[in-house]
Coordinates of C-alpha atoms in Angstrom, one line a residue:
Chain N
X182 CA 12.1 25.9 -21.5
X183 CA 10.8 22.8 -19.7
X184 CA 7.9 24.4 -18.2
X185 CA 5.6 26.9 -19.2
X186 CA 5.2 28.6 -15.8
X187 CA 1.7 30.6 -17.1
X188 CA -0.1 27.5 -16.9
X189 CA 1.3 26.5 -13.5
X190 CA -0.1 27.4 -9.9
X191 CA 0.9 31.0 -8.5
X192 CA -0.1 30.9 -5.1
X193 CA 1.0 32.7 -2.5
X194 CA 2.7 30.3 0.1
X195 CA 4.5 31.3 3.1
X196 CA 7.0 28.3 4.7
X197 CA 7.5 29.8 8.0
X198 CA 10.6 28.0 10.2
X199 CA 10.7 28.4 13.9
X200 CA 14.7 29.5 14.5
X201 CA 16.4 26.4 16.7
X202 CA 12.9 25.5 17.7
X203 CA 13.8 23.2 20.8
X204 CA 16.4 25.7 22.0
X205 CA 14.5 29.0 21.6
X206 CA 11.4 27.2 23.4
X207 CA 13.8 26.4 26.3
X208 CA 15.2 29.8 26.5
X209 CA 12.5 31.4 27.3
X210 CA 11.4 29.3 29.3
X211 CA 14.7 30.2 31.2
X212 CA 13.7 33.7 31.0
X213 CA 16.4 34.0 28.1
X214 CA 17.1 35.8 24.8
X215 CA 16.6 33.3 22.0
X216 CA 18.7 35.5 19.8
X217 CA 21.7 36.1 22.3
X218 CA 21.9 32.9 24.5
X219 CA 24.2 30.5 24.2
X220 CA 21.9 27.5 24.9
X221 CA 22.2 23.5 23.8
X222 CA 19.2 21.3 24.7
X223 CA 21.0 17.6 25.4
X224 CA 19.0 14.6 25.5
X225 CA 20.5 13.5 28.8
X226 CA 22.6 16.1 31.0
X227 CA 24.8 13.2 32.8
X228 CA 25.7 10.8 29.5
X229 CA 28.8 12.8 28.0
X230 CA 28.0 11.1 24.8
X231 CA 23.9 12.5 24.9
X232 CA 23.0 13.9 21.1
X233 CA 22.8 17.7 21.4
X234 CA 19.2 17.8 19.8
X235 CA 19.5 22.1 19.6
X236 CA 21.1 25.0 19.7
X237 CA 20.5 28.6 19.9
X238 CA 22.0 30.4 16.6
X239 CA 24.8 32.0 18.6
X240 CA 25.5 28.4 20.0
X241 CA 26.2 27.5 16.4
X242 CA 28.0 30.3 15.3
X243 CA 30.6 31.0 17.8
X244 CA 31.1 27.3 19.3
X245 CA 30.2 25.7 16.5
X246 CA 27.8 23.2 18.1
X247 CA 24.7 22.0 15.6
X248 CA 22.0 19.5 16.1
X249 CA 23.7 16.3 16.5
X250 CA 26.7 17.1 18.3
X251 CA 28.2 15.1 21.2
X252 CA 27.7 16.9 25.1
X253 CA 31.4 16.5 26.0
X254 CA 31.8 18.3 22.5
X255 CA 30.3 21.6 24.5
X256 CA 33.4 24.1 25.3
X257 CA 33.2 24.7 29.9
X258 CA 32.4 27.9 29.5
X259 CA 30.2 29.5 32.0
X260 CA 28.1 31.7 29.5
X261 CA 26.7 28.4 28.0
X262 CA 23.3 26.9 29.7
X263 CA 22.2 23.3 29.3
X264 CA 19.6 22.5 29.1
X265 CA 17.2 18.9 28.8
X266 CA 14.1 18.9 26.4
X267 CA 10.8 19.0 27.4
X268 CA 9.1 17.7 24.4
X269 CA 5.5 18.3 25.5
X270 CA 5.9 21.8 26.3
X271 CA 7.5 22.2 22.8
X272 CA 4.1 20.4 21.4
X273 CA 2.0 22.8 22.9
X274 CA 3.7 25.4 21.9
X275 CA 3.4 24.6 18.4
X276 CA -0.2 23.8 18.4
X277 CA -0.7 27.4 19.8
X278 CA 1.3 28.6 17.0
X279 CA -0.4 26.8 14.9
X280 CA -3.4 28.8 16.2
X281 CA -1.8 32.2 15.5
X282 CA -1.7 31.4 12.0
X283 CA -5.4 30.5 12.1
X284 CA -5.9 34.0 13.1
X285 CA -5.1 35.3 9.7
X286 CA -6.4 31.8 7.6
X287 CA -8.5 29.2 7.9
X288 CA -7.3 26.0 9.0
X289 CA -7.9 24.0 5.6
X290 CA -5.1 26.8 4.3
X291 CA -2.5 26.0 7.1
X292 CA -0.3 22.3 6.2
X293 CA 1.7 21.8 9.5
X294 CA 4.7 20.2 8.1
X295 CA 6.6 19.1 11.5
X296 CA 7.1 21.2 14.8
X297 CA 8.9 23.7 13.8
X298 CA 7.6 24.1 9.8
X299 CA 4.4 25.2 8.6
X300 CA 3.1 26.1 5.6
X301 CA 0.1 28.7 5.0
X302 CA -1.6 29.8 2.2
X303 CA -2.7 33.6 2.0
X304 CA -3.9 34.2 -1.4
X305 CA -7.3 35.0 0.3
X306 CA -6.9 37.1 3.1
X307 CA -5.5 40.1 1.2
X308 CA -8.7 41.7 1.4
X309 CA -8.0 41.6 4.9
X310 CA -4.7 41.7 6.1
X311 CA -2.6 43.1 3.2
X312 CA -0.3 41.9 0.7
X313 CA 1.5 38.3 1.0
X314 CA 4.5 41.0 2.9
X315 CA 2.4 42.1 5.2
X316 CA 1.1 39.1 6.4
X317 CA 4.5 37.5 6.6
X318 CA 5.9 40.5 8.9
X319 CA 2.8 40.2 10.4
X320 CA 3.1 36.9 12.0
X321 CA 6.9 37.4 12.4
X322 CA 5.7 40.0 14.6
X323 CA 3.6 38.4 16.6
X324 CA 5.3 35.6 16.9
X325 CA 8.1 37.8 18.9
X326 CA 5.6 39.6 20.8
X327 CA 3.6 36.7 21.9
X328 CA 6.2 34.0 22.0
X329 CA 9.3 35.4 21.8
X330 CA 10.5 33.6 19.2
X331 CA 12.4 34.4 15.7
X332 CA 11.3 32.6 12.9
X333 CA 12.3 33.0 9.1
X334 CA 9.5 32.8 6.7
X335 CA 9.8 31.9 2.8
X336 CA 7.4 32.5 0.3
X337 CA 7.0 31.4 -3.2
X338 CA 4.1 30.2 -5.7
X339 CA 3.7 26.6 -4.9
X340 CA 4.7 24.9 -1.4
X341 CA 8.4 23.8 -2.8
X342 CA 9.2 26.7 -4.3
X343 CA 8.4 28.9 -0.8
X344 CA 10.2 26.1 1.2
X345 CA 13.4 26.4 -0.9
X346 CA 13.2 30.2 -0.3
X347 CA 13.3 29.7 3.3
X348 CA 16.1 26.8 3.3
X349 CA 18.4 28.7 0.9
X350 CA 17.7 32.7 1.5
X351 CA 15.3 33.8 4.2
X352 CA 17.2 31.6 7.0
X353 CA 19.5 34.1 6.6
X354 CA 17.7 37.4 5.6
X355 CA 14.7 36.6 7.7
X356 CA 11.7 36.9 5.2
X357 CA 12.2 36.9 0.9
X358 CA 9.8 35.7 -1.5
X359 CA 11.0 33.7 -5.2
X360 CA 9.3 33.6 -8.2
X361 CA 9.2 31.2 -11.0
X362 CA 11.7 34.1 -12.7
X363 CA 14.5 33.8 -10.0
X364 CA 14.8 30.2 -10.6
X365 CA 17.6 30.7 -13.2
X366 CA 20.0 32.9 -10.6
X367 CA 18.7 31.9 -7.4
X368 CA 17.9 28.2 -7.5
X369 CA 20.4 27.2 -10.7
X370 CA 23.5 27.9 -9.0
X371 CA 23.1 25.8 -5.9
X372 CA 26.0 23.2 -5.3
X373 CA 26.3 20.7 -3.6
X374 CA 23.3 19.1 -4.4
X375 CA 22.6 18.0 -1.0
X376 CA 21.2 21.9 0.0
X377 CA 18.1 21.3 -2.1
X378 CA 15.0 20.0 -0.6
X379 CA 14.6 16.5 -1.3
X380 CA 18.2 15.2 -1.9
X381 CA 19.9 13.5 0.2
X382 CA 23.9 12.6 0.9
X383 CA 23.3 9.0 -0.7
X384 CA 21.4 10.5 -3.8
X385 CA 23.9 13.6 -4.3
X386 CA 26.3 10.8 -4.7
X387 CA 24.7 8.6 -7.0
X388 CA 24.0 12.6 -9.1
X389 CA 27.6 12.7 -8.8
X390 CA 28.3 9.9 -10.5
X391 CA 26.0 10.9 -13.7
X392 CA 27.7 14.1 -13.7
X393 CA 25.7 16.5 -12.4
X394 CA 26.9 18.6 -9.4
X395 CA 24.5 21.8 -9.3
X396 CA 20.7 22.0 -9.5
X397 CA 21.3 23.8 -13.2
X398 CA 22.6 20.7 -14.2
X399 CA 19.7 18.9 -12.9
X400 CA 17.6 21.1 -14.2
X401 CA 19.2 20.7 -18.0
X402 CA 19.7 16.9 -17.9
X403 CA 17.8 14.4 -20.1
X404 CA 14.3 13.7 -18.4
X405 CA 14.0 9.9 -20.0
X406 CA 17.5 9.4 -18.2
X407 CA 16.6 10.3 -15.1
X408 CA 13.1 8.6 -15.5
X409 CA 15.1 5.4 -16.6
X410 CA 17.6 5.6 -13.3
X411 CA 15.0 7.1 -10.4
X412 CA 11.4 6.4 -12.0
X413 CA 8.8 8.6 -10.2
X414 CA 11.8 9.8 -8.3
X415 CA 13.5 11.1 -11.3
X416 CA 10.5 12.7 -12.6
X417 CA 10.3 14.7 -9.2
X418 CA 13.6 15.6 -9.6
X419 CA 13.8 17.1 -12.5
X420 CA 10.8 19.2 -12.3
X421 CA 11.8 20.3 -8.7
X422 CA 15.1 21.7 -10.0
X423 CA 12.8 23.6 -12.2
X424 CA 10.9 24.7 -9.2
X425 CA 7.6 23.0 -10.1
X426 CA 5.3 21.2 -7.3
X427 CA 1.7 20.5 -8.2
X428 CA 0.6 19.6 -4.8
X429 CA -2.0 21.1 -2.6
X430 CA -2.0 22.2 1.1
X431 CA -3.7 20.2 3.3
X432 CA -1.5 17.5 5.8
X433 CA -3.7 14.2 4.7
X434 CA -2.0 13.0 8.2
X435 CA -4.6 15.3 10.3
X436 CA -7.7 13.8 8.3
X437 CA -6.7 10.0 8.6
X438 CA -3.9 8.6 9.2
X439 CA -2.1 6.7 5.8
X440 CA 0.4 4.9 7.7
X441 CA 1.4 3.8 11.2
X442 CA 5.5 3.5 11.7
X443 CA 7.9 3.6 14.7
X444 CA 11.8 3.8 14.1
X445 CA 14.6 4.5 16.4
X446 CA 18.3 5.4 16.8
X447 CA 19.7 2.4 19.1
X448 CA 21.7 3.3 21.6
X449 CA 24.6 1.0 20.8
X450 CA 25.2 -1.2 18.1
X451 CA 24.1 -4.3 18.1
X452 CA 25.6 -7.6 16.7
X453 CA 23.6 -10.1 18.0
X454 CA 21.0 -11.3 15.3
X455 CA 19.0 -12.5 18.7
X456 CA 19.2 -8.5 19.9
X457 CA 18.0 -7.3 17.0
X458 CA 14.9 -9.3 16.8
X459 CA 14.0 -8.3 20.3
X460 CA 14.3 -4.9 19.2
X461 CA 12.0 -5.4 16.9
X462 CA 9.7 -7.1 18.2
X463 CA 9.1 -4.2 20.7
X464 CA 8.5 -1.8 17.8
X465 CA 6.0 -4.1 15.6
X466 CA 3.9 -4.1 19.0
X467 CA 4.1 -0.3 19.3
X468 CA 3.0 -0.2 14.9
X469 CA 0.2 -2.3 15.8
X470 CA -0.8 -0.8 18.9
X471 CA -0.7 2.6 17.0
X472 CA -3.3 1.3 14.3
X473 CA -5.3 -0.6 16.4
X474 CA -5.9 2.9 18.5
X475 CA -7.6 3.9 15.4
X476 CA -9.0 1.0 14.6
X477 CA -7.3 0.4 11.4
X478 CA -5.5 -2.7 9.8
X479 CA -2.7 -2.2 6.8
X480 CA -1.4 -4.6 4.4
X481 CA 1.7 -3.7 3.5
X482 CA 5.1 -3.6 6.1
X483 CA 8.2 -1.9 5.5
X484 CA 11.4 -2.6 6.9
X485 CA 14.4 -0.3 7.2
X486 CA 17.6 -1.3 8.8
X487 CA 20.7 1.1 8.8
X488 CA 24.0 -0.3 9.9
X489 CA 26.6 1.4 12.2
X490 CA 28.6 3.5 10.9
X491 CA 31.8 1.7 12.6
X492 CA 30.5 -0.9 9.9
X493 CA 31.1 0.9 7.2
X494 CA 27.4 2.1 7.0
X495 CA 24.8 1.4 4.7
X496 CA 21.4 -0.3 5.1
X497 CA 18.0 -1.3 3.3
X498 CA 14.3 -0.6 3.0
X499 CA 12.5 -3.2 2.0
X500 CA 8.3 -3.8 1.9
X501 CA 6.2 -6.7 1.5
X502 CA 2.3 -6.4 1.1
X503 CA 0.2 -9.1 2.3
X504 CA -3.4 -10.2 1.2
X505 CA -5.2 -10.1 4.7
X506 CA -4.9 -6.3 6.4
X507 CA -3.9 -7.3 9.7
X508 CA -2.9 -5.5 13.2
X509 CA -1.6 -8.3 15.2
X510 CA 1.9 -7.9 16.6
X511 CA 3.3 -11.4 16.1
X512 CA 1.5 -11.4 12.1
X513 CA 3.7 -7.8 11.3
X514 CA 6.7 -9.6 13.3
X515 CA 6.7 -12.8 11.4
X516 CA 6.8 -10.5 7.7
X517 CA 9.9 -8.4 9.5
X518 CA 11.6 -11.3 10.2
X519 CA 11.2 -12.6 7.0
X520 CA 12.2 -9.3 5.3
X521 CA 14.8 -9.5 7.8
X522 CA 16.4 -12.6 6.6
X523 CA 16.3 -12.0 3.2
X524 CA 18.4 -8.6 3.1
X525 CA 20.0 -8.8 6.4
X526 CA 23.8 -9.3 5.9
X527 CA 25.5 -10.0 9.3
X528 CA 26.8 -5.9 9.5
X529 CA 25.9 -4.1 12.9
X530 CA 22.7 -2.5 13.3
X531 CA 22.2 1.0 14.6
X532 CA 19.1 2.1 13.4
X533 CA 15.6 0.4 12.8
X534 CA 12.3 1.6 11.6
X535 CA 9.2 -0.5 10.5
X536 CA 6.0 0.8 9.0
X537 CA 2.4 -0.6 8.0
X538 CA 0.7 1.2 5.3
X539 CA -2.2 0.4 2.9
X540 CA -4.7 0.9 5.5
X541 CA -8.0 0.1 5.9
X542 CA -10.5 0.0 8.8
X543 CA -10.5 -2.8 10.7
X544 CA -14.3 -3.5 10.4
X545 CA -13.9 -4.6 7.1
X546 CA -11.6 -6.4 7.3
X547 CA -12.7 -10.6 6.2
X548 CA -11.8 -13.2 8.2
X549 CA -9.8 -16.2 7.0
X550 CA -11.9 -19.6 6.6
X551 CA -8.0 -21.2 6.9
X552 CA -7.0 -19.5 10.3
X553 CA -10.2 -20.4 12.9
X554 CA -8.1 -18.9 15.8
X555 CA -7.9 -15.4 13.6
X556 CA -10.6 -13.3 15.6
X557 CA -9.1 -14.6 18.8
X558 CA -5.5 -13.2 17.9
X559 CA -7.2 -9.6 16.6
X560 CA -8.9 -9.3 19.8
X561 CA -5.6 -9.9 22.1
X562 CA -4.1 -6.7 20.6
X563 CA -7.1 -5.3 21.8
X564 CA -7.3 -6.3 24.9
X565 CA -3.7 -6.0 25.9
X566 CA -4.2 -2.0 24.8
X567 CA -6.8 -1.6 27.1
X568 CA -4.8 -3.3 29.9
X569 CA -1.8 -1.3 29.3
X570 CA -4.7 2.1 29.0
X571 CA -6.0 1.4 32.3
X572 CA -2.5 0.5 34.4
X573 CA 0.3 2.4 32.4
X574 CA 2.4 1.2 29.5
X575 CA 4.7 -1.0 32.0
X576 CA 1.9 -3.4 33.4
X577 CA 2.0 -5.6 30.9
X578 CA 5.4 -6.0 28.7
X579 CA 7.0 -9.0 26.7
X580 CA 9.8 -11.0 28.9
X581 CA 11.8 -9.7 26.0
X582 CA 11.5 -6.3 27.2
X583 CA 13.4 -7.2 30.3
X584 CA 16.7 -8.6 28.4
X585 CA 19.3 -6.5 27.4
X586 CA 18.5 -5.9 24.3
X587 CA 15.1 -4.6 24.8
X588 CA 14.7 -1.1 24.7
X589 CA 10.4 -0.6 25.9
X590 CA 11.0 0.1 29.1
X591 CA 13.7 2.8 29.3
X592 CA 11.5 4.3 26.3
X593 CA 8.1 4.0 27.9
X594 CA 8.5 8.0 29.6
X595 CA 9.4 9.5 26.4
X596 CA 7.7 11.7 24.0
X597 CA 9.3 11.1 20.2
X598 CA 11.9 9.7 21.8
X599 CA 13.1 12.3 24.0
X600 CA 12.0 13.7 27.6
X601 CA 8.5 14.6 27.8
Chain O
X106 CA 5.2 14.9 -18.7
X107 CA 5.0 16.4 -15.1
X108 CA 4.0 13.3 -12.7
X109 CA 3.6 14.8 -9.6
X110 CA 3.2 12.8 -6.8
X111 CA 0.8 15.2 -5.2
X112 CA 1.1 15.8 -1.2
X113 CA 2.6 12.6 -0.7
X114 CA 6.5 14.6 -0.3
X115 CA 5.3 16.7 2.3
X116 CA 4.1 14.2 4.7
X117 CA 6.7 14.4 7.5
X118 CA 7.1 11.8 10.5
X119 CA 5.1 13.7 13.3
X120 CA 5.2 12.8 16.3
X121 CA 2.1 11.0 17.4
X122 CA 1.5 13.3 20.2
X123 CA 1.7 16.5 17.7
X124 CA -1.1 15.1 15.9
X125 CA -3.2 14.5 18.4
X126 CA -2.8 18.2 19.7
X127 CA -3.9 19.5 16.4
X128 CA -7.0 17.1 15.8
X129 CA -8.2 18.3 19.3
X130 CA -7.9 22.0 18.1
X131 CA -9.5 21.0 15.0
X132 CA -12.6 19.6 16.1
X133 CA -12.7 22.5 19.2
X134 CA -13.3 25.0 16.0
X135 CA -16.5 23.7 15.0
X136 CA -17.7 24.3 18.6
X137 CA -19.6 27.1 20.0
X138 CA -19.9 28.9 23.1
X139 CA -22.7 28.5 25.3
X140 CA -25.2 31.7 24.8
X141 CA -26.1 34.2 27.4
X142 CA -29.2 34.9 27.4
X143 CA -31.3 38.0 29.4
X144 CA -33.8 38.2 31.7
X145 CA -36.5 39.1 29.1
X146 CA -35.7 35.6 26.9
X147 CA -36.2 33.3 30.5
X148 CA -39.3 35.5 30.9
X149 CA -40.4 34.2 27.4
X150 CA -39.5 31.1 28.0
X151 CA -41.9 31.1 30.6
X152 CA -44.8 32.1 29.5
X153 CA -44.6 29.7 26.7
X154 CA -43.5 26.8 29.0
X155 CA -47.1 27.7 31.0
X156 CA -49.3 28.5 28.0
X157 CA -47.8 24.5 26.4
X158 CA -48.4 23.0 29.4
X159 CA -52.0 24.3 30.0
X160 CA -52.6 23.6 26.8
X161 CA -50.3 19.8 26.6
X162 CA -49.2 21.7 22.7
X163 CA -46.0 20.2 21.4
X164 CA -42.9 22.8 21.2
X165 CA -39.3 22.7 19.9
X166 CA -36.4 23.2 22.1
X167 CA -32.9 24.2 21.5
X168 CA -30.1 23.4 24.2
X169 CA -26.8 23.5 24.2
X170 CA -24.1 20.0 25.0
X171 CA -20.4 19.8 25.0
X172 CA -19.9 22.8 22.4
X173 CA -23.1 22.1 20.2
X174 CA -26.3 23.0 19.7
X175 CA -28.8 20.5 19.7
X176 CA -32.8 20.4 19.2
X177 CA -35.6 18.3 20.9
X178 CA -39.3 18.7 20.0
X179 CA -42.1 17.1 22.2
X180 CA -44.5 18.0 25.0
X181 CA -43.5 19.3 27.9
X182 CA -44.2 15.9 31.1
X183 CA -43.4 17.8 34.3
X184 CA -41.4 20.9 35.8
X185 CA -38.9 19.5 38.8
X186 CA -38.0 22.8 40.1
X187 CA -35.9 20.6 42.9
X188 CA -33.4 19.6 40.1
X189 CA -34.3 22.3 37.8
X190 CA -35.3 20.1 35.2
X191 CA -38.1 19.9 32.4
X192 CA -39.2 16.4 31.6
X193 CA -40.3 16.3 28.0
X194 CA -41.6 13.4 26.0
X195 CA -41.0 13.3 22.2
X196 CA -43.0 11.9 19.7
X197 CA -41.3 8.6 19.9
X198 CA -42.7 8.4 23.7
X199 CA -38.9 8.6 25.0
X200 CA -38.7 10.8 28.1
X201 CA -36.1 13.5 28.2
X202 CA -34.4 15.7 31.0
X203 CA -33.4 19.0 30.1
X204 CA -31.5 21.2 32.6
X205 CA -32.9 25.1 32.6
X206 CA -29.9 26.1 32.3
X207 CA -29.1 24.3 29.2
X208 CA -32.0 25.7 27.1
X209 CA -31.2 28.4 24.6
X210 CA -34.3 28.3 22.9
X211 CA -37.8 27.5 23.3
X212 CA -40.4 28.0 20.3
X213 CA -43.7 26.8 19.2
X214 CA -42.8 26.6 15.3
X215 CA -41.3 23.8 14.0
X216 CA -42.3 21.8 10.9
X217 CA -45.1 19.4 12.1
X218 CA -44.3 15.9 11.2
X219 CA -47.0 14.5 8.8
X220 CA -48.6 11.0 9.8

């Protein structure tokens, strides 16, 4: 046995999963059944080719329409509504979710893991509440009285172990708990790879190719191989298939922010190397206007590109970590482009994403003795925030912004990228 | 040898917004509501206002701001029942306006300074 599961943490967990978040938010709004609706939320009701960013479970089941199908793929059928997001409402409602749970623990015990996905700890409010059952039909309860909407909760012993519960048994049965002892039938026998947490289409593949096709496999492969092919990665791996996590609750993103990053799904594909750099010069503004809203400067920038899938797809990731933090637009631009140019091989681009991480506070950070206009080209970020605070995002945008390629205006109303 | 890499895998892209929401309910926990307090309380609150000021004795107040309880000690200046306001001056000589309504507590123990 790889592990020896006494001397690992048995917590109760509970990863509780909003059902079709989006859609089951809209429908009641609507005055609708979650459960029996047929609902699709669409980014944009009038473009026949708008992502379908939810549907309600019977949605799925009988017309077969999941997250990420195409609006003219929707069946004219007059039981179906439309309907288009409202992204702030569907914040709030999670927040006040959020504060259901911290009705039963406190809020260092609850790790809100997106919208829809939280985890909670209960190993202390037994006393109180019951056993880790209880509590989980508990909240499902109230989360159908007071919201009106379904959710599935998994529990387990550490955070992975309750969130594979949820992805691979209590979507479907509603609430179940593993233990370290049904790893063997429960978690073993899982093929394709790509159903576990954590693996991807691109890394099942490359699992393929070594031979190993179910999560047993994984779990019975050499270690130092694995190490040798994924390094950390590996590691993580192969412990995960044996359903060990060591982490602790606790979202580090709700104490301080590690890292600022933007990316995006273009709307077309673009060819033009010109295009692209417009693109992205939008989005290094919005990084460095995110970190500047905190005050903070980061050292190191990361640059995805994924290319179209017309082209064959693909893409990169790379980083590059400077000496001096910094949070001026044109200082995260110039690394991009350079990051750009190096991996950037002449494909179509559909998707971008930039980050800035290893962050400090900007106080601290030492001025160059080399660069006498430096303080001058910190404070411009500044200033331009507070411009664009005071008179709306619009008031002040980069002639870029008004080519064709530019993509800051259109986006300038949305919330995560969709409808507020 | 397990090497974990800790919380790192379940940081998820939130959307900025989302974040904000939940600081804001965050920092609203360590709030607190503003007291009621009875007729008998403002009644004691008066005699000691009228006992300090015949007296010019220093006294501690308690008043609540923006979800917290905060506490001032000095002598009381004036009374400006207009704006129904104390005027105290702390030790530092600073002058101070207090709403009534914003007192919570009014005592005459608290630890004298030593100078």
């Amino acid at each position: 046995m790889a592990a020896d599961y006494s001397q690992l943490p048995n917590d109760k967990i509970l990863c509780v999963d909003i059902k079709s978040f989006y859609a089951s938010c809209s429908a009641v709004m609507l005055g609708l059944d979650p459960l029996t609706c047929y609902l699709a939320v669409v980014g944009e009701k009038e473009r026949p080719g708008s992502v379908v960013l939810a549907a309600s479970p019977k949605m799925k089941k009988e017309f077969g329409i999941k997250t990420g199908s195409r609006l003219f793929e929707i069946p004219k059928d007059p039981r179906i509504q439309i309907a288009e997001p409202n992204m702030s409402t569907y914040l709030r409602v999670s927040t006040e979710i959020t504060k259901l749970f911290n009705r039963y623990v406190p809020m260092e015990a609850i790790h809100v893991y997106s919208v829809d996905e939280s985890f909670i700890k209960v190993d202390g409010a037994f006393l109180l509440w019951g056993d880790v059952r209880e509590i989980a039909e508990k909240i499902k309860d109230d989360m159908e009285r007071e919201f009106q909407l379904p959710c599935a909760i998994g529990i387990g012993p550490n955070m992975l172990m309750a969130k594979l519960c949820l992805d691979l048994e209590a979507k479907k049965k509603g609430i179940s708990e593993w233990t370290y002892q049904d790893i063997p039938t429960k978690l073993w026998p899982i093929s394709p790879l790509k159903k576990m947490w954590g693996i991807g289409s691109r890394l099942e593949k490359k699992l393929n190719r070594m031979g190993i096709f179910s999560v047993g496999q994984l779990a019975r492969f050499d270690l130092e191989k694995l190490e040798t092919k994924f390094g950390v990665m590996g590691n993580q791996l192969y412990y995960h298939a044996w359903g060990v996590d060591l982490s602790t609750l606790g979202a580090p993103i709700l104490k301080g922010q590690i890292s600022f990053g933007k990316s995006q799904i273009l709307l077309r594909d673009y060819k033009e190397e010109e295009e692209i750099k417009h693109v992205l010069l939008e989005m290094c503004e919005e990084v460095a206007r995110r970190a500047r809203t905190q005050k903070k400067a980061g050292r190191t920038i990361s640059l995805g590109v994924g290319y179209s899938h017309e082209d064959s797809g693909g893409g990169f990731n790379r980083s590059k970590t400077v000496v001096e933090p910094t949070n001026v637009t044109m200082d995260i631009y110039r690394i991009c482009l350079q990051l750009f140019h190096e991996n950037y091989i002449g494909k179509t681009v559909r998707q971008l994403s930039i980050t800035l991480s290893n962050v400090v506070d900007d106080q601290n950070v030492q001025l160059s003795l080399f660069e006498p206009n430096g303080w001058k080209k910190r404070k411009i970020g500044y200033v331009v925030d507070h411009i664009r605070q005071k008179y709306g995002y619009n008031a002040l945008l980069r002639a870029i912004s008004y080519t064709d390629a530019g993509t800051a205006l259109q986006r300038s109303h949305l919330i995560g990228g969709h409808k507020g | 040898m397990i090497r974990d890499r800790g919380n790192i895998k379940w940081v998820s892209m939130m959307l900025p917004e989302h974040v904000k929401l939940l600081r804001e309910y965050n920092e609203s926990l360590n709030k607190i509501k503003k007291p009621v307090l009875d007729e008998q309380k403002y009644e004691e609150f008066n005699i000691v206002v009228c006992e300090a000021m015949e007296e010019n004795t220093t006294l501690q107040f308690t008043y609540y701001q923006k979800g917290e309880s905060k506490k001032l000690i000095g002598h009381i200046h004036d009374v400006n029942l207009l704006k129904n306001e104390l005027r105290i001056i702390d030790s530092f000589g600073q002058k101070h306006s207090l709403k009534l309504e914003d007192i919570i507590g009014i005592g005459k123990d608290y630890k004298e300074e030593s100078n």
